[in-house]
Amino acid sequence: MKDLIWKKDGKGESADPAIMAFLAGEDVELDKELLLFDIRASAAHVKGLQQIDILSVEECTKLLDGLLQIEKDVQDGALELSSHFEDGHSAIESWLTEMLGEVGGKIHTGRSRNDQVAVALRLFMKDRLSQLQDICAQCARVLLSRVETEGDLPMAGYTHLQSAMPSSVGLWLAGHAEAFIDNAELAALIRNWLDASPLGTASGFGVNLNLPRQAVAQELGFSRLVVNPQYAQNSRGKVELQALSALSACTLDLRRLAWDLSLFTTHEFGFVKLPSQYCTGSSIMPNKNNPDTVELLRAVHAVVQGAQAELASVLGLPSGYQRDLQATKPPLLRAFGKGLQALRLLPDLLAGFEWQTERMRQSITPEMLATDLATDMARKGIPFREAYKAATAMCEEISGDAVAQSLANRLSPGGCGQLEIGLLEARLGALEN
Ligand code: ARG
């Protein structure tokens, strides 16, 4: 461990390694993911200090150059955050001081690690929520483009996992597309909601300097300030929880989609063939070809839900900074790491699987037309309950044409005959711009 930045005279008991290791926890590892955001925020803070003449123009330039160099060295691997440092925040100051001498020690004027970590985390969440929005939009785009080419293919529709009515590939694809459009919008909404800078609130009580907080926030791309210093700390964990809820909506839909695909690839359904790179063989059963990728995609929601529960249980705290807040970082970073890694695989998977059209057609049996028949009779004036009773007996062998007709007649908005792709396209287009 380097000299702790808060040690004043180098005297007294040196830190107990076991206690220091416990305090740091996984923090140093986790701070690696936050480091570049921390460096960016540090540069904005330096500019703010120069604006109010705490730093001379020359000192400001030196510190900014130093931070740029650190950023480069971190990216190249020349500098590595290791357990020599208490955390990422201290590392930046230590590296600057090593590189520039005394002026390095000026960077921490008017800030605390409390607002430093809070601002890095908000930048991190903004970045990850933007990625989430993009990936969800990409998934929706792939699904909608397949509606255009394959939307009319018939397939059985199920409720209770029992055959229900003739349905179409288009309805299934557009259903999942709408989910991902909702999720992209949710990610954008939550990103905007947490788009506020806590930097300049220091340890939670403000600073006896006229910090240009607004200008610094703008420099960092924030749209507003977390105004109150106490709330800057009290909102820690609370905003993380909402960021996770946006992720969780996506992984929940991912789970259902993966479930459908894993069912559809079974011998019993036989609706879908996955590209071979998503499947594995068995170590003992030579005949097996298992959809492992899809199954592990389905498992990701468990990681996110676990993270939500863990994070929520840290938050039983009084006002102000408490070191417990450090424990909100692992679930946040773990869930976004796993969640985005999984979701990134989805657009290609969705573009790559093949429909087994013959099996899908065979899955539609005559009695599945009973609901359409009953509704037809009702349209002609027969009370629906009477038509309902008569319909099943009237179902005969069906031709491909009858199925196509059934789908084409399903003209209620959103139904197989009128999927209203235009409405989905309009929402997706707005997200992509
Ligand atoms: N690792 C700490 C956290 O995540 C950084 C802030 C430390 N602040 C303090 N006053 N010890 O909360």
Coordinates of C-alpha atoms and ligand atoms in Angstrom, one line a residue:
M1 CA 0.0 0.0 0.0
K2 CA 1.3 3.5 -0.9
D3 CA 1.3 6.1 1.8
L4 CA -2.3 6.7 2.6
I5 CA -3.4 10.1 1.3
W6 CA -5.0 10.9 4.6
K7 CA -1.9 10.2 6.7
K8 CA -0.6 13.5 8.0
D9 CA 2.8 12.9 9.6
G10 CA 3.9 9.5 8.5
K11 CA 4.1 8.6 12.2
G12 CA 1.9 6.4 14.4
E13 CA 0.9 2.9 13.9
S14 CA 1.1 1.6 10.4
A15 CA -2.1 0.2 8.9
D16 CA -2.8 -3.4 9.8
P17 CA -2.7 -5.3 6.5
A18 CA -5.7 -7.5 7.3
I19 CA -7.8 -4.6 8.3
M20 CA -6.7 -2.6 5.2
A21 CA -7.5 -5.6 2.9
F22 CA -11.0 -5.8 4.5
L23 CA -11.6 -2.1 4.1
A24 CA -10.6 -2.1 0.5
G25 CA -12.6 -5.3 -0.2
E26 CA -13.0 -5.7 -4.0
D27 CA -12.8 -2.0 -4.2
V28 CA -9.5 -1.6 -6.0
E29 CA -10.6 -4.2 -8.6
L30 CA -14.0 -2.5 -9.1
D31 CA -12.4 1.0 -9.3
K32 CA -10.6 -0.1 -12.4
E33 CA -13.9 0.0 -14.2
L34 CA -14.6 3.5 -12.8
L35 CA -11.1 4.9 -13.2
L36 CA -11.5 6.5 -16.6
F37 CA -14.7 8.2 -15.5
D38 CA -12.9 9.4 -12.3
I39 CA -10.1 10.8 -14.4
R40 CA -12.6 12.7 -16.7
A41 CA -14.3 14.1 -13.6
S42 CA -11.0 15.0 -12.1
A43 CA -10.1 17.0 -15.2
A44 CA -13.4 18.9 -15.1
H45 CA -12.8 19.6 -11.4
V46 CA -9.3 21.0 -12.2
K47 CA -10.8 23.4 -14.8
G48 CA -13.3 24.5 -12.2
L49 CA -10.6 25.3 -9.7
Q50 CA -8.7 27.3 -12.3
Q51 CA -11.9 29.3 -13.1
I52 CA -12.1 30.5 -9.5
D53 CA -8.3 31.1 -9.3
I54 CA -7.4 28.3 -6.9
L55 CA -5.1 27.0 -9.6
S56 CA -3.1 29.2 -11.9
V57 CA -3.4 28.7 -15.7
E58 CA 0.0 27.0 -15.6
E59 CA -0.9 24.6 -12.8
C60 CA -4.2 23.8 -14.5
T61 CA -2.4 23.0 -17.7
K62 CA 0.1 20.8 -15.9
L63 CA -2.6 18.9 -14.0
L64 CA -4.7 18.4 -17.2
D65 CA -1.7 17.2 -19.1
G66 CA -0.9 14.9 -16.2
L67 CA -4.4 13.5 -16.2
L68 CA -4.3 13.0 -19.9
Q69 CA -1.1 11.1 -19.5
I70 CA -2.6 9.0 -16.7
E71 CA -5.6 8.2 -18.9
K72 CA -3.3 7.1 -21.7
D73 CA -1.1 5.0 -19.4
V74 CA -4.1 3.3 -17.8
Q75 CA -5.5 2.5 -21.3
D76 CA -2.1 1.1 -22.5
G77 CA -1.6 -0.8 -19.3
A78 CA 1.6 1.2 -18.3
L79 CA -0.2 2.3 -15.1
E80 CA -2.2 -0.3 -13.2
L81 CA -4.5 0.2 -10.3
S82 CA -3.3 -2.3 -7.8
S83 CA -3.7 -3.0 -4.1
H84 CA -0.8 -0.7 -3.5
F85 CA -3.5 2.0 -3.4
E86 CA -6.4 2.3 -1.1
D87 CA -8.7 3.0 -4.0
G88 CA -8.9 4.5 -7.5
H89 CA -9.5 8.0 -6.1
S90 CA -6.3 8.0 -4.1
A91 CA -4.3 6.4 -7.0
I92 CA -5.1 9.4 -9.3
E93 CA -3.7 11.9 -6.7
S94 CA -0.7 9.7 -6.0
W95 CA 0.2 9.3 -9.7
L96 CA -0.2 13.0 -10.3
T97 CA 2.1 13.9 -7.3
E98 CA 4.6 11.3 -8.5
M99 CA 4.5 12.8 -12.0
L100 CA 4.3 16.5 -11.2
G101 CA 5.4 17.0 -7.6
E102 CA 3.6 19.3 -5.2
V103 CA 1.0 20.6 -7.7
G104 CA -0.5 17.1 -7.7
G105 CA -1.5 17.6 -4.1
K106 CA -3.7 20.6 -5.2
I107 CA -6.2 18.6 -7.1
H108 CA -8.2 17.6 -4.1
T109 CA -9.0 21.2 -3.1
G110 CA -12.8 21.5 -2.6
R111 CA -13.6 17.9 -3.2
S112 CA -13.9 14.7 -1.2
R113 CA -13.7 11.1 -2.2
N114 CA -17.4 11.1 -1.4
D115 CA -18.4 13.3 -4.3
Q116 CA -15.5 11.9 -6.4
V117 CA -17.0 8.4 -6.3
A118 CA -20.5 9.6 -6.7
V119 CA -19.7 11.5 -9.9
A120 CA -17.7 8.6 -11.3
L121 CA -20.6 6.3 -10.6
R122 CA -23.2 8.6 -12.3
L123 CA -20.9 8.9 -15.4
F124 CA -20.6 5.1 -15.4
M125 CA -24.3 4.5 -15.2
K126 CA -25.0 7.1 -17.9
D127 CA -22.6 5.3 -20.2
R128 CA -23.9 1.8 -19.5
L129 CA -27.5 2.9 -19.8
S130 CA -26.7 4.4 -23.2
Q131 CA -25.1 1.1 -24.2
L132 CA -28.2 -0.7 -22.9
Q133 CA -30.5 1.6 -25.0
D134 CA -28.4 1.0 -28.1
I135 CA -28.4 -2.8 -27.7
C136 CA -32.2 -2.9 -27.1
A137 CA -32.8 -0.8 -30.2
Q138 CA -30.5 -3.1 -32.2
C139 CA -32.5 -6.1 -31.0
A140 CA -35.8 -4.5 -31.9
R141 CA -34.4 -3.5 -35.3
V142 CA -33.3 -7.1 -36.1
L143 CA -36.6 -8.5 -35.0
L144 CA -38.6 -6.0 -37.1
S145 CA -36.5 -6.6 -40.2
R146 CA -37.3 -10.3 -39.9
V147 CA -41.0 -9.4 -39.6
E148 CA -40.7 -7.9 -43.1
T149 CA -39.3 -11.0 -44.7
E150 CA -40.8 -13.8 -42.7
G151 CA -43.7 -12.3 -40.8
D152 CA -46.4 -14.1 -42.7
L153 CA -45.1 -17.6 -41.8
P154 CA -47.7 -19.5 -39.8
M155 CA -46.9 -21.1 -36.5
A156 CA -49.1 -22.4 -33.7
G157 CA -49.9 -20.0 -30.9
Y158 CA -49.9 -21.3 -27.3
T159 CA -51.5 -20.4 -24.0
H160 CA -50.7 -22.6 -20.9
L161 CA -48.1 -24.2 -23.3
Q162 CA -51.1 -25.9 -25.0
S163 CA -52.1 -25.3 -28.7
A164 CA -54.4 -22.3 -28.9
M165 CA -54.8 -20.5 -32.2
P166 CA -52.9 -20.2 -35.5
S167 CA -50.4 -17.5 -35.1
S168 CA -47.6 -16.1 -37.1
V169 CA -43.8 -15.6 -36.9
G170 CA -44.6 -11.9 -37.4
L171 CA -46.7 -11.7 -34.2
W172 CA -44.0 -13.5 -32.2
L173 CA -41.2 -11.3 -33.6
A174 CA -43.1 -8.1 -33.2
G175 CA -44.0 -9.0 -29.7
H176 CA -40.4 -9.3 -28.6
A177 CA -39.5 -6.2 -30.7
E178 CA -42.1 -4.1 -28.7
A179 CA -40.6 -5.4 -25.5
F180 CA -37.1 -4.2 -26.5
I181 CA -38.5 -0.9 -27.7
D182 CA -40.1 -0.4 -24.2
N183 CA -36.8 -1.4 -22.6
A184 CA -34.7 1.0 -24.7
E185 CA -37.1 3.8 -23.7
L186 CA -36.9 2.8 -20.1
A187 CA -33.1 2.9 -20.3
A188 CA -33.3 6.4 -21.8
L189 CA -35.8 7.6 -19.2
I190 CA -33.7 6.4 -16.3
R191 CA -30.5 7.8 -17.9
N192 CA -32.2 11.2 -18.0
W193 CA -33.5 10.8 -14.5
L194 CA -30.0 10.3 -13.0
D195 CA -28.2 12.7 -15.3
A196 CA -27.2 15.1 -12.5
S197 CA -23.8 16.0 -11.2
P198 CA -22.9 15.5 -7.5
L199 CA -19.4 16.9 -8.1
G200 CA -18.7 19.9 -5.9
T201 CA -20.7 18.7 -2.9
A202 CA -17.5 17.4 -1.3
S203 CA -18.0 15.3 1.8
G204 CA -21.7 16.2 2.0
F205 CA -21.9 19.7 3.4
G206 CA -20.7 22.0 0.6
V207 CA -17.3 23.8 0.5
N208 CA -16.1 27.3 1.5
L209 CA -15.2 28.1 -2.1
N210 CA -17.4 29.4 -4.8
L211 CA -17.0 26.3 -7.0
P212 CA -18.5 26.7 -10.5
R213 CA -20.5 23.6 -10.1
Q214 CA -22.8 24.3 -13.0
A215 CA -19.9 24.8 -15.5
V216 CA -18.1 21.7 -14.3
A217 CA -21.3 19.7 -14.7
Q218 CA -21.8 21.0 -18.2
E219 CA -18.2 20.2 -19.0
L220 CA -18.9 16.6 -18.0
G221 CA -22.1 16.5 -20.1
F222 CA -24.6 16.4 -17.2
S223 CA -27.9 18.2 -17.8
R224 CA -28.3 19.4 -14.2
L225 CA -26.9 19.3 -10.6
V226 CA -27.7 17.2 -7.6
V227 CA -28.1 20.4 -5.7
N228 CA -28.1 19.4 -2.1
P229 CA -24.8 17.9 -0.7
Q230 CA -26.6 15.7 1.7
Y231 CA -28.8 14.3 -1.0
A232 CA -25.7 13.8 -3.2
Q233 CA -24.8 11.1 -0.7
N234 CA -28.2 9.9 0.2
S235 CA -29.0 9.3 -3.5
R236 CA -26.1 6.9 -3.7
G237 CA -27.5 3.4 -4.1
K238 CA -31.0 4.7 -4.8
V239 CA -30.0 5.8 -8.4
E240 CA -28.0 2.6 -8.8
L241 CA -31.1 0.6 -7.9
Q242 CA -33.1 2.4 -10.7
A243 CA -30.3 1.8 -13.2
L244 CA -30.5 -1.9 -12.3
S245 CA -34.2 -1.8 -12.7
A246 CA -33.8 -0.7 -16.4
L247 CA -31.3 -3.5 -16.9
S248 CA -33.6 -5.9 -15.1
A249 CA -36.5 -5.2 -17.4
C250 CA -34.2 -6.2 -20.3
T251 CA -32.9 -9.4 -18.8
L252 CA -36.5 -10.3 -17.8
D253 CA -37.5 -10.1 -21.4
L254 CA -34.3 -11.8 -22.4
R255 CA -35.2 -14.7 -20.1
R256 CA -38.6 -15.1 -21.8
L257 CA -37.2 -14.9 -25.3
A258 CA -34.5 -17.4 -24.4
W259 CA -37.1 -19.7 -22.9
D260 CA -39.1 -19.6 -26.2
L261 CA -36.0 -20.4 -28.2
S262 CA -35.0 -23.2 -26.0
L263 CA -38.5 -24.7 -26.3
F264 CA -38.6 -24.1 -30.1
T265 CA -35.3 -26.0 -30.6
T266 CA -36.6 -29.2 -28.9
H267 CA -37.3 -32.3 -31.0
E268 CA -40.9 -32.0 -29.8
F269 CA -41.4 -28.5 -31.2
G270 CA -38.8 -28.4 -33.9
F271 CA -39.7 -24.8 -34.9
V272 CA -36.2 -23.3 -34.7
K273 CA -32.7 -24.3 -35.8
L274 CA -29.9 -22.4 -34.0
P275 CA -26.6 -21.7 -35.8
S276 CA -24.1 -24.3 -34.5
Q277 CA -21.8 -21.8 -32.7
Y278 CA -24.5 -21.3 -30.1
C279 CA -24.8 -25.0 -29.2
T280 CA -22.6 -27.6 -27.6
G281 CA -22.4 -31.4 -27.5
S282 CA -22.6 -33.7 -24.6
S283 CA -19.6 -35.3 -23.1
I284 CA -21.4 -38.7 -22.9
M285 CA -24.4 -38.7 -25.2
P286 CA -23.1 -38.6 -28.8
N287 CA -26.6 -37.7 -30.1
K288 CA -26.9 -34.4 -28.2
N289 CA -26.8 -30.8 -29.5
N290 CA -27.6 -28.5 -26.6
P291 CA -28.7 -24.8 -26.8
D292 CA -26.3 -23.8 -24.0
T293 CA -25.9 -20.2 -25.0
V294 CA -29.6 -19.7 -24.9
E295 CA -29.9 -21.3 -21.5
L296 CA -27.1 -19.2 -20.1
L297 CA -28.8 -16.1 -21.5
R298 CA -31.9 -17.2 -19.6
A299 CA -29.8 -17.4 -16.4
V300 CA -28.6 -13.8 -16.6
H301 CA -31.7 -12.4 -15.0
A302 CA -30.9 -14.2 -11.8
V303 CA -27.6 -12.3 -11.6
V304 CA -29.4 -9.0 -12.0
Q305 CA -32.2 -9.9 -9.6
G306 CA -29.6 -11.0 -7.0
A307 CA -27.8 -7.7 -7.5
Q308 CA -31.0 -5.7 -7.0
A309 CA -31.7 -7.5 -3.8
E310 CA -28.1 -7.1 -2.5
L311 CA -28.0 -3.4 -3.4
A312 CA -31.4 -2.7 -1.8
S313 CA -30.4 -4.4 1.4
V314 CA -27.3 -2.1 1.8
L315 CA -29.5 1.0 1.9
G316 CA -30.9 0.9 5.4
L317 CA -28.7 3.9 6.3
P318 CA -28.9 7.3 8.0
S319 CA -28.3 10.5 6.1
G320 CA -24.8 11.4 4.8
Y321 CA -21.9 9.3 3.7
Q322 CA -21.4 5.9 5.3
R323 CA -18.7 3.6 4.2
D324 CA -21.5 0.9 3.7
L325 CA -22.2 2.8 0.5
Q326 CA -19.0 1.2 -0.9
A327 CA -21.0 -2.1 -0.9
T328 CA -23.3 -0.8 -3.5
K329 CA -20.6 -0.9 -6.1
P330 CA -20.1 -4.7 -6.5
P331 CA -23.7 -5.6 -7.4
L332 CA -24.0 -2.6 -9.8
L333 CA -20.8 -3.4 -11.7
R334 CA -21.4 -7.2 -11.6
A335 CA -24.9 -6.9 -13.0
F336 CA -24.1 -4.4 -15.7
G337 CA -21.0 -6.5 -16.7
K338 CA -22.9 -9.7 -17.0
G339 CA -26.1 -8.2 -18.4
L340 CA -24.4 -6.2 -21.2
Q341 CA -22.1 -9.1 -22.1
A342 CA -25.2 -11.3 -22.5
L343 CA -27.4 -8.7 -24.3
R344 CA -24.5 -7.9 -26.8
L345 CA -24.8 -11.5 -28.1
L346 CA -28.5 -11.1 -28.8
P347 CA -28.7 -9.1 -32.1
D348 CA -26.6 -11.7 -34.0
L349 CA -28.4 -14.6 -32.4
L350 CA -31.7 -13.1 -33.4
A351 CA -30.5 -12.5 -36.9
G352 CA -29.0 -16.0 -37.2
F353 CA -31.6 -18.6 -36.2
E354 CA -33.7 -20.3 -38.8
W355 CA -37.4 -21.2 -38.8
Q356 CA -38.4 -24.7 -39.6
T357 CA -41.5 -23.8 -41.6
E358 CA -42.8 -27.3 -42.3
R359 CA -42.9 -28.2 -38.7
M360 CA -44.5 -24.9 -37.8
R361 CA -47.2 -25.4 -40.3
Q362 CA -47.9 -29.0 -39.1
S363 CA -48.3 -27.7 -35.5
I364 CA -51.5 -26.0 -36.6
T365 CA -54.4 -28.5 -36.1
P366 CA -58.0 -28.0 -37.3
E367 CA -59.6 -27.3 -33.9
M368 CA -57.2 -24.4 -33.5
L369 CA -59.5 -22.6 -35.9
A370 CA -62.5 -22.8 -33.6
T371 CA -62.1 -19.4 -32.1
D372 CA -62.0 -17.8 -35.6
L373 CA -65.0 -19.8 -36.6
A374 CA -67.0 -18.8 -33.6
T375 CA -66.1 -15.1 -34.1
D376 CA -67.1 -15.4 -37.7
M377 CA -70.5 -16.7 -36.7
A378 CA -70.9 -14.0 -34.1
R379 CA -70.1 -11.4 -36.8
K380 CA -73.1 -12.8 -38.8
G381 CA -75.4 -12.2 -35.8
I382 CA -75.3 -15.5 -33.9
P383 CA -74.8 -14.9 -30.1
F384 CA -71.1 -15.6 -29.4
R385 CA -71.9 -18.2 -26.7
E386 CA -74.0 -20.2 -29.1
A387 CA -71.3 -20.0 -31.8
Y388 CA -68.7 -21.0 -29.2
K389 CA -70.6 -24.2 -28.5
A390 CA -71.0 -25.1 -32.2
A391 CA -67.5 -24.1 -33.4
T392 CA -65.4 -27.1 -32.3
A393 CA -67.6 -29.6 -34.0
M394 CA -67.4 -27.7 -37.3
C395 CA -63.6 -27.8 -37.5
E396 CA -62.5 -30.0 -40.4
E397 CA -59.2 -30.7 -42.1
I398 CA -57.6 -27.5 -42.9
S399 CA -55.6 -26.4 -45.9
G400 CA -52.7 -24.0 -46.0
D401 CA -55.0 -21.5 -47.5
A402 CA -57.4 -21.6 -44.6
V403 CA -54.5 -20.9 -42.2
A404 CA -53.3 -18.0 -44.3
Q405 CA -56.9 -16.7 -44.4
S406 CA -57.2 -17.0 -40.6
L407 CA -54.1 -15.0 -40.1
A408 CA -55.0 -12.4 -42.7
N409 CA -58.5 -11.9 -41.2
R410 CA -57.0 -11.2 -37.7
L411 CA -57.4 -7.5 -38.4
S412 CA -57.8 -6.1 -34.9
P413 CA -54.9 -3.6 -34.5
G414 CA -51.8 -5.6 -33.4
G415 CA -53.3 -8.9 -34.6
C416 CA -51.6 -11.2 -37.1
G417 CA -53.3 -9.5 -40.0
Q418 CA -52.4 -6.0 -38.9
L419 CA -49.3 -6.1 -36.8
E420 CA -49.1 -2.2 -36.8
I421 CA -45.4 -2.4 -37.4
G422 CA -45.6 1.3 -38.4
L423 CA -46.3 2.2 -34.8
L424 CA -43.3 0.3 -33.5
E425 CA -41.1 1.6 -36.3
A426 CA -42.0 5.2 -35.3
R427 CA -41.0 4.6 -31.7
L428 CA -37.8 2.7 -32.7
G429 CA -36.9 5.4 -35.2
A430 CA -37.1 8.1 -32.5
L431 CA -34.7 6.0 -30.3
E432 CA -32.2 5.5 -33.1
N433 CA -31.9 9.2 -33.9
Ligands
ARG1 N1 -14.6 3.4 -1.9 C1 -15.4 4.5 -1.3 C2 -16.9 4.3 -1.6 O1 -17.1 3.7 -2.6 C3 -14.9 5.8 -1.7 C4 -15.3 6.9 -0.8 C5 -14.4 6.9 0.4 N2 -14.8 7.9 1.3 C6 -14.5 7.9 2.6 N3 -14.9 9.0 3.3 N4 -13.8 7.0 3.1 O2 -17.7 4.8 -0.9

